[in-house]
JSON list of C-alpha atoms in Angstrom, two decimals:
[
{"chain": "Q", "resi": 781, "resn": "ARG", "atom": "CA", "xyz": [0.04, -0.18, 0.04]},
{"chain": "Q", "resi": 782, "resn": "ALA", "atom": "CA", "xyz": [2.92, 2.35, 0.89]},
{"chain": "Q", "resi": 783, "resn": "LYS", "atom": "CA", "xyz": [3.84, 1.64, -2.58]},
{"chain": "Q", "resi": 784, "resn": "GLN", "atom": "CA", "xyz": [0.45, 2.49, -4.19]},
{"chain": "Q", "resi": 785, "resn": "GLU", "atom": "CA", "xyz": [0.64, 5.78, -2.25]},
{"chain": "Q", "resi": 786, "resn": "LYS", "atom": "CA", "xyz": [3.95, 6.80, -3.20]},
{"chain": "Q", "resi": 787, "resn": "LEU", "atom": "CA", "xyz": [3.21, 6.40, -6.85]},
{"chain": "Q", "resi": 788, "resn": "LYS", "atom": "CA", "xyz": [0.05, 8.06, -6.26]},
{"chain": "Q", "resi": 789, "resn": "LYS", "atom": "CA", "xyz": [1.84, 11.01, -4.79]},
{"chain": "Q", "resi": 790, "resn": "LYS", "atom": "CA", "xyz": [4.46, 10.88, -7.68]},
{"chain": "Q", "resi": 791, "resn": "ALA", "atom": "CA", "xyz": [1.58, 10.72, -10.38]},
{"chain": "Q", "resi": 792, "resn": "GLU", "atom": "CA", "xyz": [-0.09, 14.16, -8.41]},
{"chain": "Q", "resi": 793, "resn": "ASP", "atom": "CA", "xyz": [3.09, 15.51, -8.34]},
{"chain": "Q", "resi": 794, "resn": "SER", "atom": "CA", "xyz": [3.65, 14.91, -12.23]},
{"chain": "Q", "resi": 795, "resn": "ARG", "atom": "CA", "xyz": [0.23, 15.94, -12.81]},
{"chain": "Q", "resi": 796, "resn": "GLN", "atom": "CA", "xyz": [0.87, 19.45, -10.73]},
{"chain": "Q", "resi": 797, "resn": "LYS", "atom": "CA", "xyz": [4.04, 19.96, -12.69]},
{"chain": "Q", "resi": 798, "resn": "ALA", "atom": "CA", "xyz": [2.32, 19.42, -15.84]},
{"chain": "Q", "resi": 799, "resn": "GLU", "atom": "CA", "xyz": [-0.48, 21.72, -14.92]},
{"chain": "Q", "resi": 800, "resn": "THR", "atom": "CA", "xyz": [1.70, 24.16, -13.85]},
{"chain": "Q", "resi": 801, "resn": "SER", "atom": "CA", "xyz": [3.63, 23.86, -17.60]},
{"chain": "Q", "resi": 802, "resn": "ARG", "atom": "CA", "xyz": [0.58, 23.92, -19.37]},
{"chain": "Q", "resi": 803, "resn": "LYS", "atom": "CA", "xyz": [-0.29, 27.30, -17.52]},
{"chain": "Q", "resi": 804, "resn": "ALA", "atom": "CA", "xyz": [2.97, 28.32, -18.14]},
{"chain": "Q", "resi": 805, "resn": "ALA", "atom": "CA", "xyz": [2.67, 27.21, -22.10]},
{"chain": "Q", "resi": 806, "resn": "GLU", "atom": "CA", "xyz": [-0.33, 29.16, -21.98]},
{"chain": "Q", "resi": 807, "resn": "LYS", "atom": "CA", "xyz": [0.81, 32.61, -20.66]},
{"chain": "Q", "resi": 808, "resn": "ALA", "atom": "CA", "xyz": [4.15, 32.39, -23.00]},
{"chain": "Q", "resi": 809, "resn": "ARG", "atom": "CA", "xyz": [1.54, 31.54, -25.88]},
{"chain": "Q", "resi": 810, "resn": "ALA", "atom": "CA", "xyz": [-0.96, 34.57, -25.03]},
{"chain": "Q", "resi": 811, "resn": "GLU", "atom": "CA", "xyz": [2.18, 36.66, -24.57]},
{"chain": "Q", "resi": 812, "resn": "ALA", "atom": "CA", "xyz": [3.53, 35.72, -27.94]},
{"chain": "Q", "resi": 813, "resn": "GLN", "atom": "CA", "xyz": [0.15, 36.43, -29.36]},
{"chain": "Q", "resi": 814, "resn": "GLU", "atom": "CA", "xyz": [-0.04, 39.66, -27.78]},
{"chain": "Q", "resi": 815, "resn": "SER", "atom": "CA", "xyz": [3.41, 40.62, -29.37]},
{"chain": "Q", "resi": 816, "resn": "ALA", "atom": "CA", "xyz": [2.54, 39.23, -32.20]},
{"chain": "Q", "resi": 817, "resn": "LYS", "atom": "CA", "xyz": [-0.44, 41.52, -32.81]},
{"chain": "Q", "resi": 818, "resn": "GLU", "atom": "CA", "xyz": [1.60, 44.64, -31.46]},
{"chain": "Q", "resi": 819, "resn": "ALA", "atom": "CA", "xyz": [4.18, 43.62, -34.04]},
{"chain": "Q", "resi": 820, "resn": "GLU", "atom": "CA", "xyz": [1.38, 43.75, -36.89]},
{"chain": "Q", "resi": 821, "resn": "SER", "atom": "CA", "xyz": [0.27, 46.94, -35.66]},
{"chain": "Q", "resi": 822, "resn": "SER", "atom": "CA", "xyz": [3.63, 48.42, -35.60]},
{"chain": "Q", "resi": 823, "resn": "ARG", "atom": "CA", "xyz": [4.44, 46.53, -39.37]},
{"chain": "Q", "resi": 824, "resn": "LYS", "atom": "CA", "xyz": [0.85, 48.29, -40.48]},
{"chain": "Q", "resi": 825, "resn": "ASP", "atom": "CA", "xyz": [1.96, 52.14, -38.89]},
{"chain": "Q", "resi": 826, "resn": "ALA", "atom": "CA", "xyz": [5.39, 51.56, -40.55]},
{"chain": "Q", "resi": 827, "resn": "GLU", "atom": "CA", "xyz": [3.99, 50.58, -44.10]},
{"chain": "Q", "resi": 828, "resn": "GLN", "atom": "CA", "xyz": [1.63, 53.52, -43.83]},
{"chain": "Q", "resi": 829, "resn": "LYS", "atom": "CA", "xyz": [4.11, 55.98, -42.55]},
{"chain": "Q", "resi": 830, "resn": "GLU", "atom": "CA", "xyz": [6.22, 54.93, -45.64]},
{"chain": "Q", "resi": 831, "resn": "LYS", "atom": "CA", "xyz": [3.56, 55.57, -48.03]},
{"chain": "Q", "resi": 832, "resn": "GLU", "atom": "CA", "xyz": [3.24, 58.93, -46.39]},
{"chain": "Q", "resi": 833, "resn": "ALA", "atom": "CA", "xyz": [7.19, 59.56, -46.72]},
{"chain": "Q", "resi": 834, "resn": "ILE", "atom": "CA", "xyz": [6.93, 58.38, -50.59]},
{"chain": "Q", "resi": 835, "resn": "ALA", "atom": "CA", "xyz": [3.90, 60.58, -51.32]},
{"chain": "Q", "resi": 836, "resn": "SER", "atom": "CA", "xyz": [5.98, 63.45, -49.67]},
{"chain": "Q", "resi": 837, "resn": "ARG", "atom": "CA", "xyz": [9.35, 62.75, -51.54]},
{"chain": "Q", "resi": 838, "resn": "GLU", "atom": "CA", "xyz": [7.13, 62.68, -54.87]},
{"chain": "Q", "resi": 839, "resn": "ALA", "atom": "CA", "xyz": [5.58, 66.06, -53.89]},
{"chain": "Q", "resi": 840, "resn": "ALA", "atom": "CA", "xyz": [8.88, 67.54, -52.94]},
{"chain": "Q", "resi": 841, "resn": "GLU", "atom": "CA", "xyz": [9.88, 66.22, -56.45]},
{"chain": "Q", "resi": 842, "resn": "THR", "atom": "CA", "xyz": [7.24, 67.86, -58.36]},
{"chain": "Q", "resi": 843, "resn": "SER", "atom": "CA", "xyz": [7.80, 71.04, -56.39]},
{"chain": "Q", "resi": 844, "resn": "ALA", "atom": "CA", "xyz": [11.57, 71.06, -57.23]},
{"chain": "Q", "resi": 845, "resn": "GLN", "atom": "CA", "xyz": [10.75, 70.26, -60.85]},
{"chain": "Q", "resi": 846, "resn": "GLU", "atom": "CA", "xyz": [8.04, 73.02, -61.32]},
{"chain": "Q", "resi": 847, "resn": "LEU", "atom": "CA", "xyz": [10.50, 75.55, -59.13]},
{"chain": "Q", "resi": 848, "resn": "GLU", "atom": "CA", "xyz": [12.99, 74.43, -62.01]},
{"chain": "Q", "resi": 849, "resn": "VAL", "atom": "CA", "xyz": [10.78, 75.10, -65.07]},
{"chain": "Q", "resi": 850, "resn": "ALA", "atom": "CA", "xyz": [9.41, 78.65, -62.86]},
{"chain": "Q", "resi": 851, "resn": "LYS", "atom": "CA", "xyz": [13.28, 79.74, -62.79]},
{"chain": "Q", "resi": 852, "resn": "ASP", "atom": "CA", "xyz": [14.00, 79.15, -66.05]},
{"chain": "Q", "resi": 853, "resn": "LYS", "atom": "CA", "xyz": [11.09, 81.14, -67.20]},
{"chain": "Q", "resi": 854, "resn": "THR", "atom": "CA", "xyz": [12.06, 83.92, -65.15]},
{"chain": "Q", "resi": 855, "resn": "ILE", "atom": "CA", "xyz": [15.29, 83.78, -66.95]},
{"chain": "Q", "resi": 856, "resn": "LEU", "atom": "CA", "xyz": [13.88, 83.58, -70.19]},
{"chain": "Q", "resi": 857, "resn": "ASP", "atom": "CA", "xyz": [11.35, 86.65, -69.36]},
{"chain": "Q", "resi": 858, "resn": "PHE", "atom": "CA", "xyz": [14.36, 88.71, -68.21]},
{"chain": "Q", "resi": 859, "resn": "GLN", "atom": "CA", "xyz": [16.27, 88.06, -71.23]},
{"chain": "Q", "resi": 860, "resn": "LEU", "atom": "CA", "xyz": [13.31, 88.90, -73.29]},
{"chain": "Q", "resi": 861, "resn": "ALA", "atom": "CA", "xyz": [12.73, 92.10, -71.06]},
{"chain": "Q", "resi": 862, "resn": "GLU", "atom": "CA", "xyz": [16.35, 93.09, -71.74]},
{"chain": "Q", "resi": 863, "resn": "GLU", "atom": "CA", "xyz": [16.03, 92.27, -75.47]},
{"chain": "Q", "resi": 864, "resn": "ALA", "atom": "CA", "xyz": [12.73, 94.81, -75.61]},
{"chain": "Q", "resi": 865, "resn": "LEU", "atom": "CA", "xyz": [14.50, 97.22, -73.78]},
{"chain": "Q", "resi": 866, "resn": "SER", "atom": "CA", "xyz": [17.37, 97.39, -76.06]},
{"chain": "Q", "resi": 867, "resn": "TYR", "atom": "CA", "xyz": [15.10, 97.08, -78.94]},
{"chain": "Q", "resi": 868, "resn": "ALA", "atom": "CA", "xyz": [13.24, 100.08, -77.67]},
{"chain": "Q", "resi": 869, "resn": "LYS", "atom": "CA", "xyz": [16.81, 101.90, -77.53]},
{"chain": "Q", "resi": 870, "resn": "GLU", "atom": "CA", "xyz": [17.36, 101.64, -80.90]},
{"chain": "Q", "resi": 871, "resn": "VAL", "atom": "CA", "xyz": [13.91, 102.69, -82.05]},
{"chain": "Q", "resi": 872, "resn": "ASN", "atom": "CA", "xyz": [13.36, 105.35, -79.48]},
{"chain": "Q", "resi": 873, "resn": "GLU", "atom": "CA", "xyz": [17.08, 107.08, -79.80]},
{"chain": "Q", "resi": 874, "resn": "HIS", "atom": "CA", "xyz": [16.06, 110.37, -77.78]},
{"chain": "Q", "resi": 875, "resn": "ALA", "atom": "CA", "xyz": [12.16, 109.62, -76.77]},
{"chain": "Q", "resi": 876, "resn": "CYS", "atom": "CA", "xyz": [10.99, 108.10, -73.69]},
{"chain": "Q", "resi": 877, "resn": "LEU", "atom": "CA", "xyz": [14.25, 108.56, -72.11]},
{"chain": "Q", "resi": 878, "resn": "GLY", "atom": "CA", "xyz": [12.86, 108.65, -68.66]},
{"chain": "Q", "resi": 879, "resn": "MET", "atom": "CA", "xyz": [10.42, 105.07, -69.13]},
{"chain": "Q", "resi": 880, "resn": "ILE", "atom": "CA", "xyz": [13.81, 103.48, -70.27]},
{"chain": "Q", "resi": 881, "resn": "TRP", "atom": "CA", "xyz": [15.81, 104.88, -67.17]},
{"chain": "Q", "resi": 882, "resn": "TRP", "atom": "CA", "xyz": [13.63, 103.25, -64.78]},
{"chain": "Q", "resi": 883, "resn": "ILE", "atom": "CA", "xyz": [13.08, 99.78, -66.99]},
{"chain": "Q", "resi": 884, "resn": "GLU", "atom": "CA", "xyz": [16.98, 99.67, -66.83]},
{"chain": "Q", "resi": 885, "resn": "ARG", "atom": "CA", "xyz": [16.93, 100.34, -63.03]},
{"chain": "Q", "resi": 886, "resn": "SER", "atom": "CA", "xyz": [13.97, 97.82, -62.49]},
{"chain": "Q", "resi": 887, "resn": "LEU", "atom": "CA", "xyz": [15.95, 95.32, -64.50]},
{"chain": "Q", "resi": 888, "resn": "GLU", "atom": "CA", "xyz": [19.13, 96.19, -62.63]},
{"chain": "Q", "resi": 889, "resn": "GLU", "atom": "CA", "xyz": [17.33, 95.82, -58.97]},
{"chain": "Q", "resi": 890, "resn": "ALA", "atom": "CA", "xyz": [15.56, 92.35, -60.27]},
{"chain": "Q", "resi": 891, "resn": "LYS", "atom": "CA", "xyz": [19.67, 91.20, -61.00]},
{"chain": "Q", "resi": 892, "resn": "LYS", "atom": "CA", "xyz": [20.15, 91.68, -57.21]},
{"chain": "Q", "resi": 893, "resn": "THR", "atom": "CA", "xyz": [17.92, 89.34, -56.25]},
{"chain": "Q", "resi": 894, "resn": "MET", "atom": "CA", "xyz": [18.93, 86.66, -58.10]},
{"chain": "Q", "resi": 895, "resn": "SER", "atom": "CA", "xyz": [20.85, 83.79, -57.27]},
{"chain": "Q", "resi": 896, "resn": "PRO", "atom": "CA", "xyz": [24.55, 83.32, -58.89]},
{"chain": "Q", "resi": 897, "resn": "VAL", "atom": "CA", "xyz": [23.31, 80.41, -61.07]},
{"chain": "Q", "resi": 898, "resn": "GLN", "atom": "CA", "xyz": [20.65, 82.38, -62.57]},
{"chain": "Q", "resi": 899, "resn": "LYS", "atom": "CA", "xyz": [22.69, 85.34, -63.19]},
{"chain": "Q", "resi": 900, "resn": "LYS", "atom": "CA", "xyz": [25.11, 83.16, -65.06]},
{"chain": "Q", "resi": 901, "resn": "LYS", "atom": "CA", "xyz": [22.09, 81.48, -66.91]},
{"chain": "Q", "resi": 902, "resn": "LEU", "atom": "CA", "xyz": [21.11, 85.23, -67.85]},
{"chain": "Q", "resi": 903, "resn": "GLU", "atom": "CA", "xyz": [24.85, 86.01, -68.45]},
{"chain": "Q", "resi": 904, "resn": "GLY", "atom": "CA", "xyz": [24.89, 83.42, -71.62]},
{"chain": "Q", "resi": 905, "resn": "LYS", "atom": "CA", "xyz": [23.16, 83.64, -74.61]},
{"chain": "Q", "resi": 906, "resn": "PRO", "atom": "CA", "xyz": [19.63, 84.31, -74.92]},
{"chain": "Q", "resi": 907, "resn": "HIS", "atom": "CA", "xyz": [17.28, 81.38, -75.51]},
{"chain": "Q", "resi": 908, "resn": "ASN", "atom": "CA", "xyz": [16.00, 80.62, -78.87]},
{"chain": "Q", "resi": 909, "resn": "SER", "atom": "CA", "xyz": [12.43, 81.72, -77.74]},
{"chain": "Q", "resi": 910, "resn": "VAL", "atom": "CA", "xyz": [13.45, 84.93, -76.62]},
{"chain": "Q", "resi": 911, "resn": "ARG", "atom": "CA", "xyz": [15.16, 85.38, -80.22]},
{"chain": "Q", "resi": 912, "resn": "LYS", "atom": "CA", "xyz": [12.02, 84.47, -82.06]},
{"chain": "Q", "resi": 913, "resn": "SER", "atom": "CA", "xyz": [9.66, 86.64, -79.48]},
{"chain": "Q", "resi": 914, "resn": "MET", "atom": "CA", "xyz": [11.85, 89.64, -80.52]},
{"chain": "Q", "resi": 915, "resn": "SER", "atom": "CA", "xyz": [11.95, 88.83, -84.21]},
{"chain": "Q", "resi": 916, "resn": "ALA", "atom": "CA", "xyz": [8.00, 88.38, -83.83]},
{"chain": "Q", "resi": 917, "resn": "VAL", "atom": "CA", "xyz": [8.02, 92.14, -82.58]},
{"chain": "Q", "resi": 918, "resn": "ARG", "atom": "CA", "xyz": [10.22, 93.49, -85.20]},
{"chain": "Q", "resi": 919, "resn": "ASN", "atom": "CA", "xyz": [8.25, 91.99, -87.75]},
{"chain": "Q", "resi": 920, "resn": "LEU", "atom": "CA", "xyz": [5.09, 93.61, -86.44]},
{"chain": "Q", "resi": 921, "resn": "VAL", "atom": "CA", "xyz": [6.59, 96.82, -85.84]},
{"chain": "Q", "resi": 922, "resn": "PHE", "atom": "CA", "xyz": [8.97, 97.23, -89.42]},
{"chain": "Q", "resi": 923, "resn": "GLY", "atom": "CA", "xyz": [6.63, 95.02, -91.23]},
{"chain": "Q", "resi": 924, "resn": "GLY", "atom": "CA", "xyz": [9.51, 92.34, -92.21]},
{"chain": "Q", "resi": 925, "resn": "MET", "atom": "CA", "xyz": [12.20, 94.56, -92.52]}
]
């Protein structure tokens, strides 16, 4: 009988250890599932932030391209204004001197706000569209002379 009691005690101890192990395993599984949920949530947040970052980068690149186009247009407009002023000086040698002076002064003031790169572009050859525009103006005024 003592042997049976001893076996029963061992079995009960084993059952208790197994129960404790099962509870620890269930707790570990629950913690692992919670960690998996948190990881999934973090992954989704990271993916959303990545999409937002990509959209922001693309918007910045688009803005930069638009800025470059605007800067180039500004240079072309400035060159056209200088060509028009030069033409106005040729046509009106002694007339409208005050207006011509004022325009020259305005152009010089505008140059002060330009970046060195813009100034360098401005000092280069006028763009073909400026030459074509001035040719069209001269043709209108002089009738193709």
